Amino acid sequence: MARNGKVTVVGAGFYGSTTALRLAEYDILDTVVLTDIVEGKPEGLALDMNQSRPVEGFETRVVGQTTTPDGQGYEAVAGSDVVVITAGLPRKPGMSRMDLIETNAKIVRGVAENVARHAPEAVVIVVSNPLDEMTALAQLATGFPKERVLGQAGMLDTARFTNFVAEKLQVPVGSVRTLTLGSHGDTMVPVPSRCTVDGKPLRDLLSPEEVDELVVRTRNGGAEVVALLKTGSAYYAPSAAAARMARAVIEDSGAVMPVCAWVDGEYGIEGVYLGVEAELGRQGVRRVVETDLTADERAALGEAAEAVRAKQADVRDL
């Protein structure tokens, strides 16, 4: 089979390394590059992943590269079609995503500037928290067109919502369709009106109170994992979401996914990175896809946009 393209994953923590392995196991890429500032860590992980190729039957080569804060090592990023930025500190129990903003802003800005220097044609997928703000910062720091910088949030939140519905109703996850929009945080907007089970509206199967409980659990889905782990945060589901987004870009598939994308007029919302459905291709976001929302859902999406707008403006100085 033909293998084309190069994806770099910045950050070799649990999230980044799992994302890199998922991408390699798709067996559609020539190369996956994994970088980190911990000397030897990405090289060691890459060696381990490459030794799994005969077992799992994939040919994509994984390259590990240690980088430094002053930009050494980023030469390995050159020619990347997609760069996934996972770098930054994870949450600890009791922390909100916003508690990470100043620390992770410095990290993400440095990474984004080096990506722009060495891979000026790449599509950038941001997963560092707080997600909406770090996506806006990455676009400012790279200077890339806004459609080439997007964030991973809605794919993960929607997956969590789908899983919770399937568990509640004891049905296969494949029979459930859900959607979340808005921010990756307190103003997340799960969209019950778009949720179905075997084509039946979710509200025909659960009471309003039960649906609301699932919405709240989805909104707090990351914090629930963090509280149970006690050290670190989720990475299996988030890495699956990020890898699928990268694959949609590499394959120029036109897949419609809920992502953090630049919204400029859609839903009557102007000039902000926000969780919406978008069609993805080789240039990142081809277009934002507007969907039918109830009046309450549309109002909640507008509130989410205003909540993240001021914070995104603040990152210019971080």
PDB file of C-alpha atoms in Angstrom:
ATOM      1  CA  MET A   1       0.000   0.000   0.000  1.00  0.00           C
ATOM      2  CA  ALA A   2       1.068   3.589  -0.596  1.00  0.00           C
ATOM      3  CA  ARG A   3       2.274   5.507   2.423  1.00  0.00           C
ATOM      4  CA  ASN A   4       2.514   9.256   2.183  1.00  0.00           C
ATOM      5  CA  GLY A   5       3.009  12.177   4.500  1.00  0.00           C
ATOM      6  CA  LYS A   6       4.707  13.123   7.703  1.00  0.00           C
ATOM      7  CA  VAL A   7       3.113  13.990  11.037  1.00  0.00           C
ATOM      8  CA  THR A   8       4.993  15.382  14.012  1.00  0.00           C
ATOM      9  CA  VAL A   9       3.719  15.049  17.565  1.00  0.00           C
ATOM     10  CA  VAL A  10       5.277  17.573  19.950  1.00  0.00           C
ATOM     11  CA  GLY A  11       5.376  16.269  23.501  1.00  0.00           C
ATOM     12  CA  ALA A  12       6.190  12.651  24.394  1.00  0.00           C
ATOM     13  CA  GLY A  13       4.052  12.339  27.507  1.00  0.00           C
ATOM     14  CA  PHE A  14       1.272   9.767  27.687  1.00  0.00           C
ATOM     15  CA  TYR A  15      -0.949  11.835  25.373  1.00  0.00           C
ATOM     16  CA  GLY A  16       1.717  12.552  22.781  1.00  0.00           C
ATOM     17  CA  SER A  17       3.305   9.116  22.702  1.00  0.00           C
ATOM     18  CA  THR A  18      -0.076   7.391  22.438  1.00  0.00           C
ATOM     19  CA  THR A  19      -1.063   9.733  19.607  1.00  0.00           C
ATOM     20  CA  ALA A  20       2.189   8.978  17.787  1.00  0.00           C
ATOM     21  CA  LEU A  21       1.668   5.226  18.104  1.00  0.00           C
ATOM     22  CA  ARG A  22      -1.952   5.452  16.897  1.00  0.00           C
ATOM     23  CA  LEU A  23      -0.802   7.427  13.846  1.00  0.00           C
ATOM     24  CA  ALA A  24       1.951   4.930  13.095  1.00  0.00           C
ATOM     25  CA  GLU A  25      -0.402   1.974  13.425  1.00  0.00           C
ATOM     26  CA  TYR A  26      -2.751   3.479  10.819  1.00  0.00           C
ATOM     27  CA  ASP A  27       0.083   2.544   8.411  1.00  0.00           C
ATOM     28  CA  ILE A  28      -0.764   5.372   5.999  1.00  0.00           C
ATOM     29  CA  LEU A  29       2.228   7.662   6.696  1.00  0.00           C
ATOM     30  CA  ASP A  30       5.860   7.549   5.709  1.00  0.00           C
ATOM     31  CA  THR A  31       7.032   8.988   9.006  1.00  0.00           C
ATOM     32  CA  VAL A  32       5.799   9.988  12.443  1.00  0.00           C
ATOM     33  CA  VAL A  33       8.146  12.244  14.414  1.00  0.00           C
ATOM     34  CA  LEU A  34       7.899  12.413  18.209  1.00  0.00           C
ATOM     35  CA  THR A  35       9.686  15.241  20.036  1.00  0.00           C
ATOM     36  CA  ASP A  36      10.207  16.167  23.667  1.00  0.00           C
ATOM     37  CA  ILE A  37      12.505  18.311  25.819  1.00  0.00           C
ATOM     38  CA  VAL A  38      13.409  15.359  28.082  1.00  0.00           C
ATOM     39  CA  GLU A  39      16.686  14.138  26.653  1.00  0.00           C
ATOM     40  CA  GLY A  40      16.477  10.657  25.165  1.00  0.00           C
ATOM     41  CA  LYS A  41      12.792  10.116  25.962  1.00  0.00           C
ATOM     42  CA  PRO A  42      11.406  10.540  22.416  1.00  0.00           C
ATOM     43  CA  GLU A  43      14.265   8.516  20.936  1.00  0.00           C
ATOM     44  CA  GLY A  44      13.653   5.701  23.398  1.00  0.00           C
ATOM     45  CA  LEU A  45       9.916   5.665  22.785  1.00  0.00           C
ATOM     46  CA  ALA A  46      10.428   5.745  19.025  1.00  0.00           C
ATOM     47  CA  LEU A  47      12.801   2.789  19.239  1.00  0.00           C
ATOM     48  CA  ASP A  48      10.242   0.857  21.257  1.00  0.00           C
ATOM     49  CA  MET A  49       7.421   1.704  18.823  1.00  0.00           C
ATOM     50  CA  ASN A  50       9.491   0.701  15.787  1.00  0.00           C
ATOM     51  CA  GLN A  51      10.189  -2.665  17.394  1.00  0.00           C
ATOM     52  CA  SER A  52       6.427  -3.246  17.574  1.00  0.00           C
ATOM     53  CA  ARG A  53       6.118  -2.963  13.776  1.00  0.00           C
ATOM     54  CA  PRO A  54       6.749  -6.651  13.034  1.00  0.00           C
ATOM     55  CA  VAL A  55       4.148  -7.631  15.618  1.00  0.00           C
ATOM     56  CA  GLU A  56       1.416  -5.209  14.582  1.00  0.00           C
ATOM     57  CA  GLY A  57       2.268  -5.255  10.893  1.00  0.00           C
ATOM     58  CA  PHE A  58       2.830  -1.593  10.042  1.00  0.00           C
ATOM     59  CA  GLU A  59       5.689   0.005   8.114  1.00  0.00           C
ATOM     60  CA  THR A  60       5.419   3.663   9.153  1.00  0.00           C
ATOM     61  CA  ARG A  61       8.708   4.685  10.742  1.00  0.00           C
ATOM     62  CA  VAL A  62       8.727   6.555  14.056  1.00  0.00           C
ATOM     63  CA  VAL A  63      11.549   9.052  14.628  1.00  0.00           C
ATOM     64  CA  GLY A  64      12.320  10.430  18.076  1.00  0.00           C
ATOM     65  CA  GLN A  65      14.011  13.789  18.560  1.00  0.00           C
ATOM     66  CA  THR A  66      15.006  15.664  21.702  1.00  0.00           C
ATOM     67  CA  THR A  67      14.440  19.419  21.410  1.00  0.00           C
ATOM     68  CA  THR A  68      15.510  22.356  23.548  1.00  0.00           C
ATOM     69  CA  PRO A  69      13.685  25.534  24.592  1.00  0.00           C
ATOM     70  CA  ASP A  70      15.975  27.555  22.329  1.00  0.00           C
ATOM     71  CA  GLY A  71      14.857  25.582  19.277  1.00  0.00           C
ATOM     72  CA  GLN A  72      17.577  22.972  18.807  1.00  0.00           C
ATOM     73  CA  GLY A  73      16.299  19.712  17.362  1.00  0.00           C
ATOM     74  CA  TYR A  74      13.282  21.192  15.607  1.00  0.00           C
ATOM     75  CA  GLU A  75      14.942  20.457  12.265  1.00  0.00           C
ATOM     76  CA  ALA A  76      13.262  17.050  12.555  1.00  0.00           C
ATOM     77  CA  VAL A  77       9.877  18.774  12.103  1.00  0.00           C
ATOM     78  CA  ALA A  78      10.784  20.021   8.608  1.00  0.00           C
ATOM     79  CA  GLY A  79       8.405  18.873   5.892  1.00  0.00           C
ATOM     80  CA  SER A  80       5.629  17.883   8.281  1.00  0.00           C
ATOM     81  CA  ASP A  81       2.147  17.937   6.797  1.00  0.00           C
ATOM     82  CA  VAL A  82       0.566  18.029  10.250  1.00  0.00           C
ATOM     83  CA  VAL A  83       1.966  18.988  13.650  1.00  0.00           C
ATOM     84  CA  VAL A  84       0.062  17.940  16.766  1.00  0.00           C
ATOM     85  CA  ILE A  85       0.998  20.076  19.783  1.00  0.00           C
ATOM     86  CA  THR A  86       0.486  18.180  23.041  1.00  0.00           C
ATOM     87  CA  ALA A  87       3.244  19.993  24.947  1.00  0.00           C
ATOM     88  CA  GLY A  88       2.351  21.462  28.320  1.00  0.00           C
ATOM     89  CA  LEU A  89       1.499  20.468  31.856  1.00  0.00           C
ATOM     90  CA  PRO A  90      -1.481  18.194  32.517  1.00  0.00           C
ATOM     91  CA  ARG A  91      -4.098  18.949  35.115  1.00  0.00           C
ATOM     92  CA  LYS A  92      -3.923  17.710  38.676  1.00  0.00           C
ATOM     93  CA  PRO A  93      -6.932  16.935  40.879  1.00  0.00           C
ATOM     94  CA  GLY A  94      -8.776  20.119  41.800  1.00  0.00           C
ATOM     95  CA  MET A  95      -7.279  22.118  38.929  1.00  0.00           C
ATOM     96  CA  SER A  96      -9.331  23.647  36.145  1.00  0.00           C
ATOM     97  CA  ARG A  97      -8.029  23.872  32.589  1.00  0.00           C
ATOM     98  CA  MET A  98      -7.692  27.642  33.088  1.00  0.00           C
ATOM     99  CA  ASP A  99      -5.236  27.098  35.962  1.00  0.00           C
ATOM    100  CA  LEU A 100      -2.701  26.018  33.332  1.00  0.00           C
ATOM    101  CA  ILE A 101      -2.949  29.065  31.100  1.00  0.00           C
ATOM    102  CA  GLU A 102       0.198  31.051  31.957  1.00  0.00           C
ATOM    103  CA  THR A 103       2.549  28.079  32.188  1.00  0.00           C
ATOM    104  CA  ASN A 104       1.287  26.359  29.071  1.00  0.00           C
ATOM    105  CA  ALA A 105       1.104  29.608  27.107  1.00  0.00           C
ATOM    106  CA  LYS A 106       4.880  30.012  27.332  1.00  0.00           C
ATOM    107  CA  ILE A 107       5.403  26.415  26.233  1.00  0.00           C
ATOM    108  CA  VAL A 108       2.906  26.537  23.362  1.00  0.00           C
ATOM    109  CA  ARG A 109       4.201  29.874  22.076  1.00  0.00           C
ATOM    110  CA  GLY A 110       7.753  28.541  21.914  1.00  0.00           C
ATOM    111  CA  VAL A 111       6.666  25.361  20.156  1.00  0.00           C
ATOM    112  CA  ALA A 112       4.469  27.227  17.675  1.00  0.00           C
ATOM    113  CA  GLU A 113       7.252  29.629  16.730  1.00  0.00           C
ATOM    114  CA  ASN A 114       9.613  26.727  16.041  1.00  0.00           C
ATOM    115  CA  VAL A 115       6.985  24.893  14.021  1.00  0.00           C
ATOM    116  CA  ALA A 116       6.459  27.984  11.877  1.00  0.00           C
ATOM    117  CA  ARG A 117      10.204  28.246  11.325  1.00  0.00           C
ATOM    118  CA  HIS A 118      10.716  24.636  10.232  1.00  0.00           C
ATOM    119  CA  ALA A 119       7.328  23.485   8.852  1.00  0.00           C
ATOM    120  CA  PRO A 120       5.724  26.610   7.380  1.00  0.00           C
ATOM    121  CA  GLU A 121       3.165  24.652   5.343  1.00  0.00           C
ATOM    122  CA  ALA A 122       1.913  22.408   8.140  1.00  0.00           C
ATOM    123  CA  VAL A 123      -1.578  22.153   9.554  1.00  0.00           C
ATOM    124  CA  VAL A 124      -1.372  22.566  13.342  1.00  0.00           C
ATOM    125  CA  ILE A 125      -3.648  20.641  15.693  1.00  0.00           C
ATOM    126  CA  VAL A 126      -3.502  21.924  19.273  1.00  0.00           C
ATOM    127  CA  VAL A 127      -4.444  19.743  22.224  1.00  0.00           C
ATOM    128  CA  SER A 128      -2.739  21.623  25.078  1.00  0.00           C
ATOM    129  CA  ASN A 129      -5.014  23.086  27.767  1.00  0.00           C
ATOM    130  CA  PRO A 130      -6.778  25.431  28.142  1.00  0.00           C
ATOM    131  CA  LEU A 131      -7.629  24.308  24.629  1.00  0.00           C
ATOM    132  CA  ASP A 132      -9.514  27.242  23.114  1.00  0.00           C
ATOM    133  CA  GLU A 133      -6.981  29.767  24.362  1.00  0.00           C
ATOM    134  CA  MET A 134      -3.949  27.715  23.336  1.00  0.00           C
ATOM    135  CA  THR A 135      -5.388  27.246  19.839  1.00  0.00           C
ATOM    136  CA  ALA A 136      -5.762  31.023  19.475  1.00  0.00           C
ATOM    137  CA  LEU A 137      -2.232  31.518  20.807  1.00  0.00           C
ATOM    138  CA  ALA A 138      -0.767  28.967  18.397  1.00  0.00           C
ATOM    139  CA  GLN A 139      -2.329  30.792  15.455  1.00  0.00           C
ATOM    140  CA  LEU A 140      -0.912  34.107  16.634  1.00  0.00           C
ATOM    141  CA  ALA A 141       2.535  32.637  17.259  1.00  0.00           C
ATOM    142  CA  THR A 142       2.750  30.792  13.930  1.00  0.00           C
ATOM    143  CA  GLY A 143       1.131  33.526  11.866  1.00  0.00           C
ATOM    144  CA  PHE A 144      -0.507  30.726   9.858  1.00  0.00           C
ATOM    145  CA  PRO A 145      -3.880  31.231   8.144  1.00  0.00           C
ATOM    146  CA  LYS A 146      -6.596  30.548  10.693  1.00  0.00           C
ATOM    147  CA  GLU A 147      -7.915  27.549   8.782  1.00  0.00           C
ATOM    148  CA  ARG A 148      -4.538  25.820   9.240  1.00  0.00           C
ATOM    149  CA  VAL A 149      -4.641  26.014  13.044  1.00  0.00           C
ATOM    150  CA  LEU A 150      -7.357  24.107  14.892  1.00  0.00           C
ATOM    151  CA  GLY A 151      -7.911  22.469  18.244  1.00  0.00           C
ATOM    152  CA  GLN A 152      -8.968  19.041  19.420  1.00  0.00           C
ATOM    153  CA  ALA A 153     -11.889  19.284  21.815  1.00  0.00           C
ATOM    154  CA  GLY A 154     -15.274  18.464  20.335  1.00  0.00           C
ATOM    155  CA  MET A 155     -14.151  15.071  19.068  1.00  0.00           C
ATOM    156  CA  LEU A 156     -13.184  14.076  22.601  1.00  0.00           C
ATOM    157  CA  ASP A 157     -16.195  15.624  24.321  1.00  0.00           C
ATOM    158  CA  THR A 158     -18.556  14.062  21.799  1.00  0.00           C
ATOM    159  CA  ALA A 159     -16.931  10.662  22.322  1.00  0.00           C
ATOM    160  CA  ARG A 160     -17.443  10.996  26.053  1.00  0.00           C
ATOM    161  CA  PHE A 161     -21.080  11.991  25.594  1.00  0.00           C
ATOM    162  CA  THR A 162     -21.625   9.029  23.255  1.00  0.00           C
ATOM    163  CA  ASN A 163     -20.029   6.597  25.699  1.00  0.00           C
ATOM    164  CA  PHE A 164     -22.111   7.864  28.620  1.00  0.00           C
ATOM    165  CA  VAL A 165     -25.347   7.543  26.608  1.00  0.00           C
ATOM    166  CA  ALA A 166     -24.431   4.017  25.495  1.00  0.00           C
ATOM    167  CA  GLU A 167     -23.650   2.976  29.059  1.00  0.00           C
ATOM    168  CA  LYS A 168     -26.864   4.521  30.379  1.00  0.00           C
ATOM    169  CA  LEU A 169     -29.055   2.733  27.824  1.00  0.00           C
ATOM    170  CA  GLN A 170     -26.923  -0.445  27.628  1.00  0.00           C
ATOM    171  CA  VAL A 171     -26.595  -0.214  23.849  1.00  0.00           C
ATOM    172  CA  PRO A 172     -23.581  -0.464  21.502  1.00  0.00           C
ATOM    173  CA  VAL A 173     -21.644   2.790  21.157  1.00  0.00           C
ATOM    174  CA  GLY A 174     -21.997   2.405  17.385  1.00  0.00           C
ATOM    175  CA  SER A 175     -25.749   2.924  17.649  1.00  0.00           C
ATOM    176  CA  VAL A 176     -25.372   6.299  19.396  1.00  0.00           C
ATOM    177  CA  ARG A 177     -24.866   9.685  17.730  1.00  0.00           C
ATOM    178  CA  THR A 178     -24.140  12.730  19.874  1.00  0.00           C
ATOM    179  CA  LEU A 179     -22.620  16.181  19.431  1.00  0.00           C
ATOM    180  CA  THR A 180     -20.889  18.753  21.618  1.00  0.00           C
ATOM    181  CA  LEU A 181     -20.026  22.312  20.608  1.00  0.00           C
ATOM    182  CA  GLY A 182     -18.815  25.456  22.397  1.00  0.00           C
ATOM    183  CA  SER A 183     -15.720  25.546  24.549  1.00  0.00           C
ATOM    184  CA  HIS A 184     -13.616  22.738  25.979  1.00  0.00           C
ATOM    185  CA  GLY A 185     -14.545  23.651  29.520  1.00  0.00           C
ATOM    186  CA  ASP A 186     -17.320  25.104  31.621  1.00  0.00           C
ATOM    187  CA  THR A 187     -19.174  26.543  28.626  1.00  0.00           C
ATOM    188  CA  MET A 188     -19.181  23.296  26.676  1.00  0.00           C
ATOM    189  CA  VAL A 189     -22.473  22.917  24.808  1.00  0.00           C
ATOM    190  CA  PRO A 190     -23.670  19.319  24.440  1.00  0.00           C
ATOM    191  CA  VAL A 191     -26.452  19.291  21.839  1.00  0.00           C
ATOM    192  CA  PRO A 192     -29.206  16.883  22.932  1.00  0.00           C
ATOM    193  CA  SER A 193     -31.391  17.817  19.960  1.00  0.00           C
ATOM    194  CA  ARG A 194     -28.804  16.182  17.677  1.00  0.00           C
ATOM    195  CA  CYS A 195     -28.469  13.025  19.775  1.00  0.00           C
ATOM    196  CA  THR A 196     -29.984   9.762  18.585  1.00  0.00           C
ATOM    197  CA  VAL A 197     -29.904   6.062  19.410  1.00  0.00           C
ATOM    198  CA  ASP A 198     -30.581   3.821  16.415  1.00  0.00           C
ATOM    199  CA  GLY A 199     -32.057   6.901  14.791  1.00  0.00           C
ATOM    200  CA  LYS A 200     -34.466   7.618  17.646  1.00  0.00           C
ATOM    201  CA  PRO A 201     -34.204  10.992  19.403  1.00  0.00           C
ATOM    202  CA  LEU A 202     -32.445  10.700  22.759  1.00  0.00           C
ATOM    203  CA  ARG A 203     -35.200  12.693  24.462  1.00  0.00           C
ATOM    204  CA  ASP A 204     -37.667   9.942  23.482  1.00  0.00           C
ATOM    205  CA  LEU A 205     -35.588   7.414  25.416  1.00  0.00           C
ATOM    206  CA  LEU A 206     -34.508   9.364  28.520  1.00  0.00           C
ATOM    207  CA  SER A 207     -36.190  11.907  30.737  1.00  0.00           C
ATOM    208  CA  PRO A 208     -35.025  15.545  30.612  1.00  0.00           C
ATOM    209  CA  GLU A 209     -33.432  15.022  34.022  1.00  0.00           C
ATOM    210  CA  GLU A 210     -31.482  11.983  32.815  1.00  0.00           C
ATOM    211  CA  VAL A 211     -30.294  13.822  29.721  1.00  0.00           C
ATOM    212  CA  ASP A 212     -29.173  16.750  31.878  1.00  0.00           C
ATOM    213  CA  GLU A 213     -27.209  14.376  34.122  1.00  0.00           C
ATOM    214  CA  LEU A 214     -25.366  13.011  31.097  1.00  0.00           C
ATOM    215  CA  VAL A 215     -24.696  16.546  29.856  1.00  0.00           C
ATOM    216  CA  VAL A 216     -23.161  17.518  33.203  1.00  0.00           C
ATOM    217  CA  ARG A 217     -21.066  14.353  33.310  1.00  0.00           C
ATOM    218  CA  THR A 218     -19.809  15.074  29.790  1.00  0.00           C
ATOM    219  CA  ARG A 219     -18.896  18.636  30.724  1.00  0.00           C
ATOM    220  CA  ASN A 220     -16.925  17.296  33.698  1.00  0.00           C
ATOM    221  CA  GLY A 221     -15.576  14.268  31.842  1.00  0.00           C
ATOM    222  CA  GLY A 222     -11.920  15.298  31.992  1.00  0.00           C
ATOM    223  CA  ALA A 223     -12.062  16.228  35.658  1.00  0.00           C
ATOM    224  CA  GLU A 224     -13.631  12.853  36.482  1.00  0.00           C
ATOM    225  CA  VAL A 225     -10.657  11.056  34.928  1.00  0.00           C
ATOM    226  CA  VAL A 226      -8.141  13.357  36.635  1.00  0.00           C
ATOM    227  CA  ALA A 227      -9.750  12.795  40.032  1.00  0.00           C
ATOM    228  CA  LEU A 228      -9.542   9.021  39.622  1.00  0.00           C
ATOM    229  CA  LEU A 229      -5.966   8.950  38.303  1.00  0.00           C
ATOM    230  CA  LYS A 230      -4.740  11.460  40.913  1.00  0.00           C
ATOM    231  CA  THR A 231      -1.610  12.026  38.830  1.00  0.00           C
ATOM    232  CA  GLY A 232      -1.917  12.990  35.177  1.00  0.00           C
ATOM    233  CA  SER A 233      -4.968  13.290  32.964  1.00  0.00           C
ATOM    234  CA  ALA A 234      -6.791  11.395  30.221  1.00  0.00           C
ATOM    235  CA  TYR A 235      -4.879  10.284  27.149  1.00  0.00           C
ATOM    236  CA  TYR A 236      -6.432   7.209  25.519  1.00  0.00           C
ATOM    237  CA  ALA A 237      -9.611   8.916  24.313  1.00  0.00           C
ATOM    238  CA  PRO A 238      -7.930  12.299  23.653  1.00  0.00           C
ATOM    239  CA  SER A 239      -5.174  10.684  21.583  1.00  0.00           C
ATOM    240  CA  ALA A 240      -7.735   8.746  19.541  1.00  0.00           C
ATOM    241  CA  ALA A 241      -9.515  12.021  18.766  1.00  0.00           C
ATOM    242  CA  ALA A 242      -6.332  13.890  17.796  1.00  0.00           C
ATOM    243  CA  ALA A 243      -5.101  11.044  15.601  1.00  0.00           C
ATOM    244  CA  ARG A 244      -8.424  10.879  13.743  1.00  0.00           C
ATOM    245  CA  MET A 245      -8.247  14.615  13.058  1.00  0.00           C
ATOM    246  CA  ALA A 246      -4.702  14.302  11.736  1.00  0.00           C
ATOM    247  CA  ARG A 247      -5.744  11.396   9.534  1.00  0.00           C
ATOM    248  CA  ALA A 248      -8.627  13.424   8.058  1.00  0.00           C
ATOM    249  CA  VAL A 249      -6.140  16.145   7.110  1.00  0.00           C
ATOM    250  CA  ILE A 250      -3.554  13.752   5.657  1.00  0.00           C
ATOM    251  CA  GLU A 251      -6.164  11.904   3.596  1.00  0.00           C
ATOM    252  CA  ASP A 252      -7.908  15.139   2.540  1.00  0.00           C
ATOM    253  CA  SER A 253     -11.057  13.248   3.431  1.00  0.00           C
ATOM    254  CA  GLY A 254     -13.552  16.061   3.893  1.00  0.00           C
ATOM    255  CA  ALA A 255     -14.736  14.355   7.082  1.00  0.00           C
ATOM    256  CA  VAL A 256     -16.999  16.539   9.212  1.00  0.00           C
ATOM    257  CA  MET A 257     -15.853  16.563  12.836  1.00  0.00           C
ATOM    258  CA  PRO A 258     -16.513  18.699  15.915  1.00  0.00           C
ATOM    259  CA  VAL A 259     -13.296  20.682  16.431  1.00  0.00           C
ATOM    260  CA  CYS A 260     -12.100  24.035  17.748  1.00  0.00           C
ATOM    261  CA  ALA A 261     -12.075  26.189  14.602  1.00  0.00           C
ATOM    262  CA  TRP A 262     -12.080  29.867  13.678  1.00  0.00           C
ATOM    263  CA  VAL A 263     -15.666  31.095  13.466  1.00  0.00           C
ATOM    264  CA  ASP A 264     -16.303  34.290  11.546  1.00  0.00           C
ATOM    265  CA  GLY A 265     -19.989  34.764  10.791  1.00  0.00           C
ATOM    266  CA  GLU A 266     -21.329  31.262  11.274  1.00  0.00           C
ATOM    267  CA  TYR A 267     -24.162  31.073  13.813  1.00  0.00           C
ATOM    268  CA  GLY A 268     -23.994  34.888  13.868  1.00  0.00           C
ATOM    269  CA  ILE A 269     -20.715  34.669  15.819  1.00  0.00           C
ATOM    270  CA  GLU A 270     -17.751  36.781  14.728  1.00  0.00           C
ATOM    271  CA  GLY A 271     -14.007  36.295  15.082  1.00  0.00           C
ATOM    272  CA  VAL A 272     -13.304  33.647  17.713  1.00  0.00           C
ATOM    273  CA  TYR A 273     -11.968  30.100  18.024  1.00  0.00           C
ATOM    274  CA  LEU A 274     -14.902  27.932  19.092  1.00  0.00           C
ATOM    275  CA  GLY A 275     -16.045  24.335  19.116  1.00  0.00           C
ATOM    276  CA  VAL A 276     -18.090  23.738  15.955  1.00  0.00           C
ATOM    277  CA  GLU A 277     -18.479  21.095  13.303  1.00  0.00           C
ATOM    278  CA  ALA A 278     -16.013  21.543  10.456  1.00  0.00           C
ATOM    279  CA  GLU A 279     -15.043  19.815   7.236  1.00  0.00           C
ATOM    280  CA  LEU A 280     -11.361  18.846   7.337  1.00  0.00           C
ATOM    281  CA  GLY A 281      -8.886  18.471   4.492  1.00  0.00           C
ATOM    282  CA  ARG A 282      -5.264  19.066   3.491  1.00  0.00           C
ATOM    283  CA  GLN A 283      -5.467  22.764   4.292  1.00  0.00           C
ATOM    284  CA  GLY A 284      -7.048  22.171   7.687  1.00  0.00           C
ATOM    285  CA  VAL A 285     -10.576  23.499   8.007  1.00  0.00           C
ATOM    286  CA  ARG A 286     -12.265  23.646   4.623  1.00  0.00           C
ATOM    287  CA  ARG A 287     -15.402  25.200   6.084  1.00  0.00           C
ATOM    288  CA  VAL A 288     -17.403  25.461   9.271  1.00  0.00           C
ATOM    289  CA  VAL A 289     -20.576  23.387   8.991  1.00  0.00           C
ATOM    290  CA  GLU A 290     -23.613  25.002  10.596  1.00  0.00           C
ATOM    291  CA  THR A 291     -26.172  22.618  12.027  1.00  0.00           C
ATOM    292  CA  ASP A 292     -29.740  23.068  13.208  1.00  0.00           C
ATOM    293  CA  LEU A 293     -29.863  24.002  16.879  1.00  0.00           C
ATOM    294  CA  THR A 294     -32.717  24.751  19.225  1.00  0.00           C
ATOM    295  CA  ALA A 295     -33.059  28.325  20.434  1.00  0.00           C
ATOM    296  CA  ASP A 296     -31.583  27.350  23.817  1.00  0.00           C
ATOM    297  CA  GLU A 297     -28.629  25.530  22.216  1.00  0.00           C
ATOM    298  CA  ARG A 298     -27.907  28.472  19.910  1.00  0.00           C
ATOM    299  CA  ALA A 299     -28.030  30.859  22.872  1.00  0.00           C
ATOM    300  CA  ALA A 300     -25.646  28.621  24.836  1.00  0.00           C
ATOM    301  CA  LEU A 301     -23.245  28.558  21.877  1.00  0.00           C
ATOM    302  CA  GLY A 302     -23.309  32.352  21.762  1.00  0.00           C
ATOM    303  CA  GLU A 303     -22.589  32.522  25.480  1.00  0.00           C
ATOM    304  CA  ALA A 304     -19.675  30.111  25.055  1.00  0.00           C
ATOM    305  CA  ALA A 305     -18.258  32.301  22.293  1.00  0.00           C
ATOM    306  CA  GLU A 306     -18.346  35.392  24.485  1.00  0.00           C
ATOM    307  CA  ALA A 307     -16.846  33.516  27.443  1.00  0.00           C
ATOM    308  CA  VAL A 308     -13.798  32.410  25.462  1.00  0.00           C
ATOM    309  CA  ARG A 309     -13.428  35.585  23.397  1.00  0.00           C
ATOM    310  CA  ALA A 310     -11.926  37.709  26.190  1.00  0.00           C
ATOM    311  CA  LYS A 311      -9.591  34.922  27.314  1.00  0.00           C
ATOM    312  CA  GLN A 312      -8.381  34.393  23.764  1.00  0.00           C
ATOM    313  CA  ALA A 313      -7.654  38.106  23.459  1.00  0.00           C
ATOM    314  CA  ASP A 314      -5.614  37.919  26.675  1.00  0.00           C
ATOM    315  CA  VAL A 315      -3.213  35.312  25.282  1.00  0.00           C
ATOM    316  CA  ARG A 316      -1.619  37.906  23.005  1.00  0.00           C
ATOM    317  CA  ASP A 317       0.365  39.091  26.025  1.00  0.00           C
ATOM    318  CA  LEU A 318       1.327  35.636  27.339  1.00  0.00           C
TER     319      LEU A 318
END
